[in-house]
Amino acid sequence: MRVVGFSTGRVRPKRAARGARRYLPGGWSADTEPVNVFAVTHPDGVLVFDTGQTAAAARPGFLPRLHPYLRLARFELTQEDEAAGQLRGFGFDPAAVRWVVLSHLHTDHIGGLGGFPWAEVIVSKEEWEFARGLAGRLRGYVPRQWPNGVVPRLAHFDGPAVGPFSRSEDLAGDGRLVLVPTPGHTAGHVSLLVRADDRAYLLAGDLAHTAADLDTTAPEVAAYCRTNDIVVLTTHGEARV
Ligand SMILES: [Zn+2]
């Protein structure tokens, strides 16, 4: 088993982290951040964790401006940056991907979902309900971005506690792909513990901005990963895999 990480283009935040002025036009930061996607090769098939952004999101007007969250980030990517195409470059056939796990349903995690038409898509039940309809749109989700006809498998976490995680769901039945609830960034956010051949990883999505930030946002998780030598990989940190 191995883990491959890459970025689907970049996201440029506003220069100011706080204050009302950041909602005015302009004021973009000089720095950008990656929008990472991870692929895991398991003996039963390839798992993709989050799907990154779609190139359409780089076009003005594609993303609604309903929620402040959507006004504070500018996505910079082309079609070549999209997840499915990049995976082909790494030697994976997107049509053969078995599972797509979505940490949560924000736009830069589901944008590439249409590229994996045959995968089983896994979302937590809580996140799925939280993101739907007008209430979801007001919370910063973009439900119309969800591909028609994709019905996700809703994770229920009927497995035992693992370290600091209250419950778990063993996706492949061998303890090597273990889904754990990590609420915080959103109510239904999930992370994936991967026990690969060489070492263990926590694919943490937006649980923390970068692995270093985990000490602040989820100190028990940070301590658990440190003690057990688990590599933390986030969506917007540099993916060194
Ligand atoms: Zn998010």
PDB file of C-alpha atoms and ligand atoms in Angstrom:
ATOM      1  CA  MET A   1       0.000   0.000   0.000  1.00  0.00           C
ATOM      2  CA  ARG A   2       1.220   3.469  -0.765  1.00  0.00           C
ATOM      3  CA  VAL A   3      -0.079   7.034  -0.543  1.00  0.00           C
ATOM      4  CA  VAL A   4       0.282   9.583  -3.333  1.00  0.00           C
ATOM      5  CA  GLY A   5      -0.486  13.280  -2.760  1.00  0.00           C
ATOM      6  CA  PHE A   6      -0.796  16.117  -5.270  1.00  0.00           C
ATOM      7  CA  SER A   7      -2.498  19.492  -5.566  1.00  0.00           C
ATOM      8  CA  THR A   8      -5.388  20.388  -7.873  1.00  0.00           C
ATOM      9  CA  GLY A   9      -4.140  23.906  -8.576  1.00  0.00           C
ATOM     10  CA  ARG A  10      -3.845  26.587  -5.920  1.00  0.00           C
ATOM     11  CA  VAL A  11      -6.112  28.728  -3.778  1.00  0.00           C
ATOM     12  CA  ARG A  12      -5.313  32.377  -3.070  1.00  0.00           C
ATOM     13  CA  PRO A  13      -6.700  33.753   0.196  1.00  0.00           C
ATOM     14  CA  LYS A  14      -7.317  37.410   1.081  1.00  0.00           C
ATOM     15  CA  ARG A  15      -4.311  39.271   2.509  1.00  0.00           C
ATOM     16  CA  ALA A  16      -6.121  40.148   5.732  1.00  0.00           C
ATOM     17  CA  ALA A  17      -7.140  37.206   7.885  1.00  0.00           C
ATOM     18  CA  ARG A  18      -9.694  39.274   9.832  1.00  0.00           C
ATOM     19  CA  GLY A  19     -11.853  42.392   9.591  1.00  0.00           C
ATOM     20  CA  ALA A  20     -14.670  43.554   7.332  1.00  0.00           C
ATOM     21  CA  ARG A  21     -12.336  45.046   4.698  1.00  0.00           C
ATOM     22  CA  ARG A  22     -11.413  41.608   3.412  1.00  0.00           C
ATOM     23  CA  TYR A  23     -14.928  41.366   1.914  1.00  0.00           C
ATOM     24  CA  LEU A  24     -14.191  44.317  -0.416  1.00  0.00           C
ATOM     25  CA  PRO A  25     -12.929  43.552  -3.952  1.00  0.00           C
ATOM     26  CA  GLY A  26      -9.168  43.009  -4.273  1.00  0.00           C
ATOM     27  CA  GLY A  27      -6.773  42.592  -1.385  1.00  0.00           C
ATOM     28  CA  TRP A  28      -5.585  39.158  -2.482  1.00  0.00           C
ATOM     29  CA  SER A  29      -2.576  37.618  -0.776  1.00  0.00           C
ATOM     30  CA  ALA A  30       0.700  37.284  -2.694  1.00  0.00           C
ATOM     31  CA  ASP A  31       0.898  33.663  -1.524  1.00  0.00           C
ATOM     32  CA  THR A  32      -1.167  30.684  -2.569  1.00  0.00           C
ATOM     33  CA  GLU A  33      -1.901  27.351  -0.934  1.00  0.00           C
ATOM     34  CA  PRO A  34      -2.342  23.892  -2.460  1.00  0.00           C
ATOM     35  CA  VAL A  35      -5.681  22.074  -2.668  1.00  0.00           C
ATOM     36  CA  ASN A  36      -4.474  18.530  -2.054  1.00  0.00           C
ATOM     37  CA  VAL A  37      -5.925  15.206  -3.096  1.00  0.00           C
ATOM     38  CA  PHE A  38      -4.562  11.859  -1.885  1.00  0.00           C
ATOM     39  CA  ALA A  39      -4.723   8.437  -3.525  1.00  0.00           C
ATOM     40  CA  VAL A  40      -4.152   5.240  -1.528  1.00  0.00           C
ATOM     41  CA  THR A  41      -3.445   1.897  -3.159  1.00  0.00           C
ATOM     42  CA  HIS A  42      -5.125  -0.875  -1.135  1.00  0.00           C
ATOM     43  CA  PRO A  43      -5.081  -4.562  -2.243  1.00  0.00           C
ATOM     44  CA  ASP A  44      -8.881  -4.320  -2.789  1.00  0.00           C
ATOM     45  CA  GLY A  45      -8.671  -1.164  -4.930  1.00  0.00           C
ATOM     46  CA  VAL A  46      -7.630   2.478  -5.062  1.00  0.00           C
ATOM     47  CA  LEU A  47      -9.098   4.963  -2.601  1.00  0.00           C
ATOM     48  CA  VAL A  48      -9.160   8.710  -3.347  1.00  0.00           C
ATOM     49  CA  PHE A  49      -9.427  11.085  -0.373  1.00  0.00           C
ATOM     50  CA  ASP A  50     -11.125  14.340  -1.432  1.00  0.00           C
ATOM     51  CA  THR A  51     -11.351  15.343  -5.078  1.00  0.00           C
ATOM     52  CA  GLY A  52     -10.006  18.904  -5.117  1.00  0.00           C
ATOM     53  CA  GLN A  53     -11.443  21.714  -7.157  1.00  0.00           C
ATOM     54  CA  THR A  54     -12.885  21.858 -10.673  1.00  0.00           C
ATOM     55  CA  ALA A  55     -11.288  24.142 -13.284  1.00  0.00           C
ATOM     56  CA  ALA A  56     -14.717  25.755 -13.698  1.00  0.00           C
ATOM     57  CA  ALA A  57     -14.284  27.335 -10.262  1.00  0.00           C
ATOM     58  CA  ALA A  58     -11.514  29.555 -11.659  1.00  0.00           C
ATOM     59  CA  ARG A  59     -14.115  31.290 -13.888  1.00  0.00           C
ATOM     60  CA  PRO A  60     -15.677  34.418 -12.384  1.00  0.00           C
ATOM     61  CA  GLY A  61     -19.303  33.774 -11.464  1.00  0.00           C
ATOM     62  CA  PHE A  62     -19.048  29.982 -11.143  1.00  0.00           C
ATOM     63  CA  LEU A  63     -19.110  30.021  -7.366  1.00  0.00           C
ATOM     64  CA  PRO A  64     -22.007  31.873  -5.754  1.00  0.00           C
ATOM     65  CA  ARG A  65     -21.200  34.764  -3.441  1.00  0.00           C
ATOM     66  CA  LEU A  66     -23.888  33.824  -0.959  1.00  0.00           C
ATOM     67  CA  HIS A  67     -21.526  32.936   1.871  1.00  0.00           C
ATOM     68  CA  PRO A  68     -18.488  34.918   3.065  1.00  0.00           C
ATOM     69  CA  TYR A  69     -16.419  31.720   2.865  1.00  0.00           C
ATOM     70  CA  LEU A  70     -16.853  31.774  -0.919  1.00  0.00           C
ATOM     71  CA  ARG A  71     -15.718  35.393  -1.173  1.00  0.00           C
ATOM     72  CA  LEU A  72     -12.452  34.924   0.685  1.00  0.00           C
ATOM     73  CA  ALA A  73     -10.747  32.460  -1.627  1.00  0.00           C
ATOM     74  CA  ARG A  74      -9.838  32.534  -5.305  1.00  0.00           C
ATOM     75  CA  PHE A  75      -9.144  29.216  -7.024  1.00  0.00           C
ATOM     76  CA  GLU A  76      -6.416  29.171  -9.625  1.00  0.00           C
ATOM     77  CA  LEU A  77      -6.341  26.033 -11.746  1.00  0.00           C
ATOM     78  CA  THR A  78      -6.735  24.752 -15.285  1.00  0.00           C
ATOM     79  CA  GLN A  79      -8.239  21.543 -16.580  1.00  0.00           C
ATOM     80  CA  GLU A  80      -4.839  19.798 -16.357  1.00  0.00           C
ATOM     81  CA  ASP A  81      -4.873  20.389 -12.590  1.00  0.00           C
ATOM     82  CA  GLU A  82      -8.089  18.421 -12.009  1.00  0.00           C
ATOM     83  CA  ALA A  83      -7.747  15.257  -9.910  1.00  0.00           C
ATOM     84  CA  ALA A  84      -8.825  12.546 -12.357  1.00  0.00           C
ATOM     85  CA  GLY A  85      -6.437  13.682 -15.097  1.00  0.00           C
ATOM     86  CA  GLN A  86      -3.506  13.966 -12.702  1.00  0.00           C
ATOM     87  CA  LEU A  87      -4.186  10.477 -11.361  1.00  0.00           C
ATOM     88  CA  ARG A  88      -3.909   9.141 -14.900  1.00  0.00           C
ATOM     89  CA  GLY A  89      -0.416  10.702 -14.948  1.00  0.00           C
ATOM     90  CA  PHE A  90       0.455   8.713 -11.802  1.00  0.00           C
ATOM     91  CA  GLY A  91      -0.636   5.505 -13.541  1.00  0.00           C
ATOM     92  CA  PHE A  92      -4.120   5.185 -11.977  1.00  0.00           C
ATOM     93  CA  ASP A  93      -7.265   4.693 -14.050  1.00  0.00           C
ATOM     94  CA  PRO A  94      -9.908   7.075 -12.581  1.00  0.00           C
ATOM     95  CA  ALA A  95     -12.664   4.719 -13.776  1.00  0.00           C
ATOM     96  CA  ALA A  96     -11.149   1.942 -11.632  1.00  0.00           C
ATOM     97  CA  VAL A  97     -11.099   3.948  -8.380  1.00  0.00           C
ATOM     98  CA  ARG A  98     -13.053   1.908  -5.848  1.00  0.00           C
ATOM     99  CA  TRP A  99     -13.736   4.439  -3.070  1.00  0.00           C
ATOM    100  CA  VAL A 100     -13.870   8.227  -2.922  1.00  0.00           C
ATOM    101  CA  VAL A 101     -13.902   9.475   0.670  1.00  0.00           C
ATOM    102  CA  LEU A 102     -14.942  13.110   1.130  1.00  0.00           C
ATOM    103  CA  SER A 103     -13.641  14.729   4.322  1.00  0.00           C
ATOM    104  CA  HIS A 104     -16.525  17.197   4.031  1.00  0.00           C
ATOM    105  CA  LEU A 105     -18.559  18.791   1.265  1.00  0.00           C
ATOM    106  CA  HIS A 106     -16.994  22.230   0.812  1.00  0.00           C
ATOM    107  CA  THR A 107     -16.471  23.203  -2.825  1.00  0.00           C
ATOM    108  CA  ASP A 108     -12.711  22.528  -2.984  1.00  0.00           C
ATOM    109  CA  HIS A 109     -13.194  18.934  -1.795  1.00  0.00           C
ATOM    110  CA  ILE A 110     -15.988  17.848  -4.145  1.00  0.00           C
ATOM    111  CA  GLY A 111     -15.091  19.793  -7.326  1.00  0.00           C
ATOM    112  CA  GLY A 112     -13.399  16.815  -8.992  1.00  0.00           C
ATOM    113  CA  LEU A 113     -16.021  14.234  -8.029  1.00  0.00           C
ATOM    114  CA  GLY A 114     -17.414  13.945 -11.561  1.00  0.00           C
ATOM    115  CA  GLY A 115     -14.103  12.396 -12.665  1.00  0.00           C
ATOM    116  CA  PHE A 116     -14.749   9.187 -10.672  1.00  0.00           C
ATOM    117  CA  PRO A 117     -18.052   7.892 -12.059  1.00  0.00           C
ATOM    118  CA  TRP A 118     -17.698   4.285 -10.829  1.00  0.00           C
ATOM    119  CA  ALA A 119     -16.408   4.853  -7.326  1.00  0.00           C
ATOM    120  CA  GLU A 120     -18.362   4.333  -4.138  1.00  0.00           C
ATOM    121  CA  VAL A 121     -18.575   7.833  -2.639  1.00  0.00           C
ATOM    122  CA  ILE A 122     -18.423   7.958   1.162  1.00  0.00           C
ATOM    123  CA  VAL A 123     -19.601  10.937   3.238  1.00  0.00           C
ATOM    124  CA  SER A 124     -20.640  11.110   6.887  1.00  0.00           C
ATOM    125  CA  LYS A 125     -24.397  11.127   7.449  1.00  0.00           C
ATOM    126  CA  GLU A 126     -24.109  14.313   9.479  1.00  0.00           C
ATOM    127  CA  GLU A 127     -22.200  16.173   6.747  1.00  0.00           C
ATOM    128  CA  TRP A 128     -24.617  15.042   4.039  1.00  0.00           C
ATOM    129  CA  GLU A 129     -27.610  16.366   5.968  1.00  0.00           C
ATOM    130  CA  PHE A 130     -25.799  19.568   6.965  1.00  0.00           C
ATOM    131  CA  ALA A 131     -24.904  20.461   3.361  1.00  0.00           C
ATOM    132  CA  ARG A 132     -28.272  20.023   1.685  1.00  0.00           C
ATOM    133  CA  GLY A 133     -30.829  22.551   0.469  1.00  0.00           C
ATOM    134  CA  LEU A 134     -31.033  26.247   1.225  1.00  0.00           C
ATOM    135  CA  ALA A 135     -29.651  25.785   4.749  1.00  0.00           C
ATOM    136  CA  GLY A 136     -26.597  24.132   3.197  1.00  0.00           C
ATOM    137  CA  ARG A 137     -26.154  27.002   0.736  1.00  0.00           C
ATOM    138  CA  LEU A 138     -26.322  29.524   3.556  1.00  0.00           C
ATOM    139  CA  ARG A 139     -23.606  27.528   5.331  1.00  0.00           C
ATOM    140  CA  GLY A 140     -21.269  27.951   2.341  1.00  0.00           C
ATOM    141  CA  TYR A 141     -21.908  24.670   0.528  1.00  0.00           C
ATOM    142  CA  VAL A 142     -22.601  24.629  -3.219  1.00  0.00           C
ATOM    143  CA  PRO A 143     -25.095  21.748  -3.618  1.00  0.00           C
ATOM    144  CA  ARG A 144     -25.492  22.287  -7.378  1.00  0.00           C
ATOM    145  CA  GLN A 145     -21.837  21.293  -7.771  1.00  0.00           C
ATOM    146  CA  TRP A 146     -22.746  17.724  -6.738  1.00  0.00           C
ATOM    147  CA  PRO A 147     -22.874  15.499  -9.879  1.00  0.00           C
ATOM    148  CA  ASN A 148     -26.343  14.303 -10.845  1.00  0.00           C
ATOM    149  CA  GLY A 149     -27.133  10.732  -9.919  1.00  0.00           C
ATOM    150  CA  VAL A 150     -24.307  10.226  -7.398  1.00  0.00           C
ATOM    151  CA  VAL A 151     -25.789   8.666  -4.262  1.00  0.00           C
ATOM    152  CA  PRO A 152     -23.217   8.526  -1.473  1.00  0.00           C
ATOM    153  CA  ARG A 153     -22.777   5.782   1.088  1.00  0.00           C
ATOM    154  CA  LEU A 154     -23.320   7.502   4.414  1.00  0.00           C
ATOM    155  CA  ALA A 155     -20.778   6.593   7.090  1.00  0.00           C
ATOM    156  CA  HIS A 156     -22.368   5.693  10.418  1.00  0.00           C
ATOM    157  CA  PHE A 157     -19.213   4.902  12.427  1.00  0.00           C
ATOM    158  CA  ASP A 158     -20.392   1.664  14.014  1.00  0.00           C
ATOM    159  CA  GLY A 159     -16.829   0.653  14.915  1.00  0.00           C
ATOM    160  CA  PRO A 160     -15.006   1.172  18.239  1.00  0.00           C
ATOM    161  CA  ALA A 161     -13.074   4.195  19.478  1.00  0.00           C
ATOM    162  CA  VAL A 162      -9.534   4.518  18.116  1.00  0.00           C
ATOM    163  CA  GLY A 163      -7.129   6.657  20.150  1.00  0.00           C
ATOM    164  CA  PRO A 164      -8.742  10.099  20.545  1.00  0.00           C
ATOM    165  CA  PHE A 165     -11.481   9.319  18.010  1.00  0.00           C
ATOM    166  CA  SER A 166     -14.806   8.412  19.606  1.00  0.00           C
ATOM    167  CA  ARG A 167     -15.932   5.982  16.876  1.00  0.00           C
ATOM    168  CA  SER A 168     -14.633   4.458  13.646  1.00  0.00           C
ATOM    169  CA  GLU A 169     -15.603   2.695  10.435  1.00  0.00           C
ATOM    170  CA  ASP A 170     -13.231   0.129   8.939  1.00  0.00           C
ATOM    171  CA  LEU A 171     -13.711   0.581   5.182  1.00  0.00           C
ATOM    172  CA  ALA A 172     -11.849  -2.497   3.916  1.00  0.00           C
ATOM    173  CA  GLY A 173     -12.334  -4.775   6.950  1.00  0.00           C
ATOM    174  CA  ASP A 174      -8.594  -5.164   7.588  1.00  0.00           C
ATOM    175  CA  GLY A 175      -7.876  -2.123   9.771  1.00  0.00           C
ATOM    176  CA  ARG A 176      -5.838  -0.396   7.072  1.00  0.00           C
ATOM    177  CA  LEU A 177      -8.391   2.215   5.947  1.00  0.00           C
ATOM    178  CA  VAL A 178     -10.186   3.467   9.045  1.00  0.00           C
ATOM    179  CA  LEU A 179     -12.604   6.367   8.837  1.00  0.00           C
ATOM    180  CA  VAL A 180     -12.881   8.494  11.997  1.00  0.00           C
ATOM    181  CA  PRO A 181     -15.148  11.445  12.840  1.00  0.00           C
ATOM    182  CA  THR A 182     -13.228  14.709  13.265  1.00  0.00           C
ATOM    183  CA  PRO A 183     -15.875  17.435  13.685  1.00  0.00           C
ATOM    184  CA  GLY A 184     -14.752  21.039  14.003  1.00  0.00           C
ATOM    185  CA  HIS A 185     -14.192  22.656  10.629  1.00  0.00           C
ATOM    186  CA  THR A 186     -17.680  21.342   9.768  1.00  0.00           C
ATOM    187  CA  ALA A 187     -20.101  19.271  11.853  1.00  0.00           C
ATOM    188  CA  GLY A 188     -19.671  16.112   9.783  1.00  0.00           C
ATOM    189  CA  HIS A 189     -15.981  16.361   8.895  1.00  0.00           C
ATOM    190  CA  VAL A 190     -14.132  13.004   8.751  1.00  0.00           C
ATOM    191  CA  SER A 191     -10.491  11.941   8.520  1.00  0.00           C
ATOM    192  CA  LEU A 192      -8.931   8.683   7.350  1.00  0.00           C
ATOM    193  CA  LEU A 193      -6.303   6.653   9.209  1.00  0.00           C
ATOM    194  CA  VAL A 194      -4.220   4.792   6.639  1.00  0.00           C
ATOM    195  CA  ARG A 195      -1.951   1.974   7.740  1.00  0.00           C
ATOM    196  CA  ALA A 196       0.275   1.656   4.682  1.00  0.00           C
ATOM    197  CA  ASP A 197       3.212  -0.751   4.332  1.00  0.00           C
ATOM    198  CA  ASP A 198       5.883   1.744   5.283  1.00  0.00           C
ATOM    199  CA  ARG A 199       4.056   3.854   7.855  1.00  0.00           C
ATOM    200  CA  ALA A 200       0.730   5.253   9.037  1.00  0.00           C
ATOM    201  CA  TYR A 201      -0.925   8.453   7.860  1.00  0.00           C
ATOM    202  CA  LEU A 202      -3.842  10.586   8.971  1.00  0.00           C
ATOM    203  CA  LEU A 203      -5.514  12.160   5.964  1.00  0.00           C
ATOM    204  CA  ALA A 204      -6.969  15.085   7.864  1.00  0.00           C
ATOM    205  CA  GLY A 205      -8.679  17.288   5.259  1.00  0.00           C
ATOM    206  CA  ASP A 206      -9.453  20.654   6.865  1.00  0.00           C
ATOM    207  CA  LEU A 207      -9.221  19.427  10.477  1.00  0.00           C
ATOM    208  CA  ALA A 208      -6.214  21.769  10.547  1.00  0.00           C
ATOM    209  CA  HIS A 209      -4.893  24.150   7.929  1.00  0.00           C
ATOM    210  CA  THR A 210      -1.456  22.569   8.052  1.00  0.00           C
ATOM    211  CA  ALA A 211      -0.072  19.656  10.097  1.00  0.00           C
ATOM    212  CA  ALA A 212       1.651  22.167  12.408  1.00  0.00           C
ATOM    213  CA  ASP A 213      -1.722  23.826  13.133  1.00  0.00           C
ATOM    214  CA  LEU A 214      -3.106  20.547  14.476  1.00  0.00           C
ATOM    215  CA  ASP A 215      -1.602  21.313  17.907  1.00  0.00           C
ATOM    216  CA  THR A 216      -4.020  24.246  18.119  1.00  0.00           C
ATOM    217  CA  THR A 217      -7.142  22.903  16.409  1.00  0.00           C
ATOM    218  CA  ALA A 218      -7.092  19.317  17.728  1.00  0.00           C
ATOM    219  CA  PRO A 219      -4.361  18.857  20.385  1.00  0.00           C
ATOM    220  CA  GLU A 220      -5.442  15.299  21.358  1.00  0.00           C
ATOM    221  CA  VAL A 221      -5.224  14.218  17.722  1.00  0.00           C
ATOM    222  CA  ALA A 222      -1.832  15.922  17.355  1.00  0.00           C
ATOM    223  CA  ALA A 223      -0.534  14.132  20.472  1.00  0.00           C
ATOM    224  CA  TYR A 224      -1.871  10.757  19.296  1.00  0.00           C
ATOM    225  CA  CYS A 225      -0.219  11.149  15.895  1.00  0.00           C
ATOM    226  CA  ARG A 226       3.069  12.192  17.439  1.00  0.00           C
ATOM    227  CA  THR A 227       3.116   9.269  19.907  1.00  0.00           C
ATOM    228  CA  ASN A 228       2.240   6.736  17.221  1.00  0.00           C
ATOM    229  CA  ASP A 229       4.479   8.198  14.520  1.00  0.00           C
ATOM    230  CA  ILE A 230       1.517   8.938  12.227  1.00  0.00           C
ATOM    231  CA  VAL A 231       2.163  11.402   9.388  1.00  0.00           C
ATOM    232  CA  VAL A 232      -0.548  14.097   9.221  1.00  0.00           C
ATOM    233  CA  LEU A 233      -1.500  15.283   5.731  1.00  0.00           C
ATOM    234  CA  THR A 234      -3.940  18.189   5.274  1.00  0.00           C
ATOM    235  CA  THR A 235      -5.691  19.710   2.278  1.00  0.00           C
ATOM    236  CA  HIS A 236      -3.927  23.052   2.352  1.00  0.00           C
ATOM    237  CA  GLY A 237      -0.526  22.083   3.760  1.00  0.00           C
ATOM    238  CA  GLU A 238       2.295  21.133   1.410  1.00  0.00           C
ATOM    239  CA  ALA A 239       1.800  17.426   0.583  1.00  0.00           C
ATOM    240  CA  ARG A 240       5.119  15.705   1.012  1.00  0.00           C
ATOM    241  CA  VAL A 241       4.364  12.047   0.327  1.00  0.00           C
TER     242      VAL A 241
HETATM  243 ZN    ZN B   1     -13.610  23.292   4.162  1.00  0.00          ZN
END
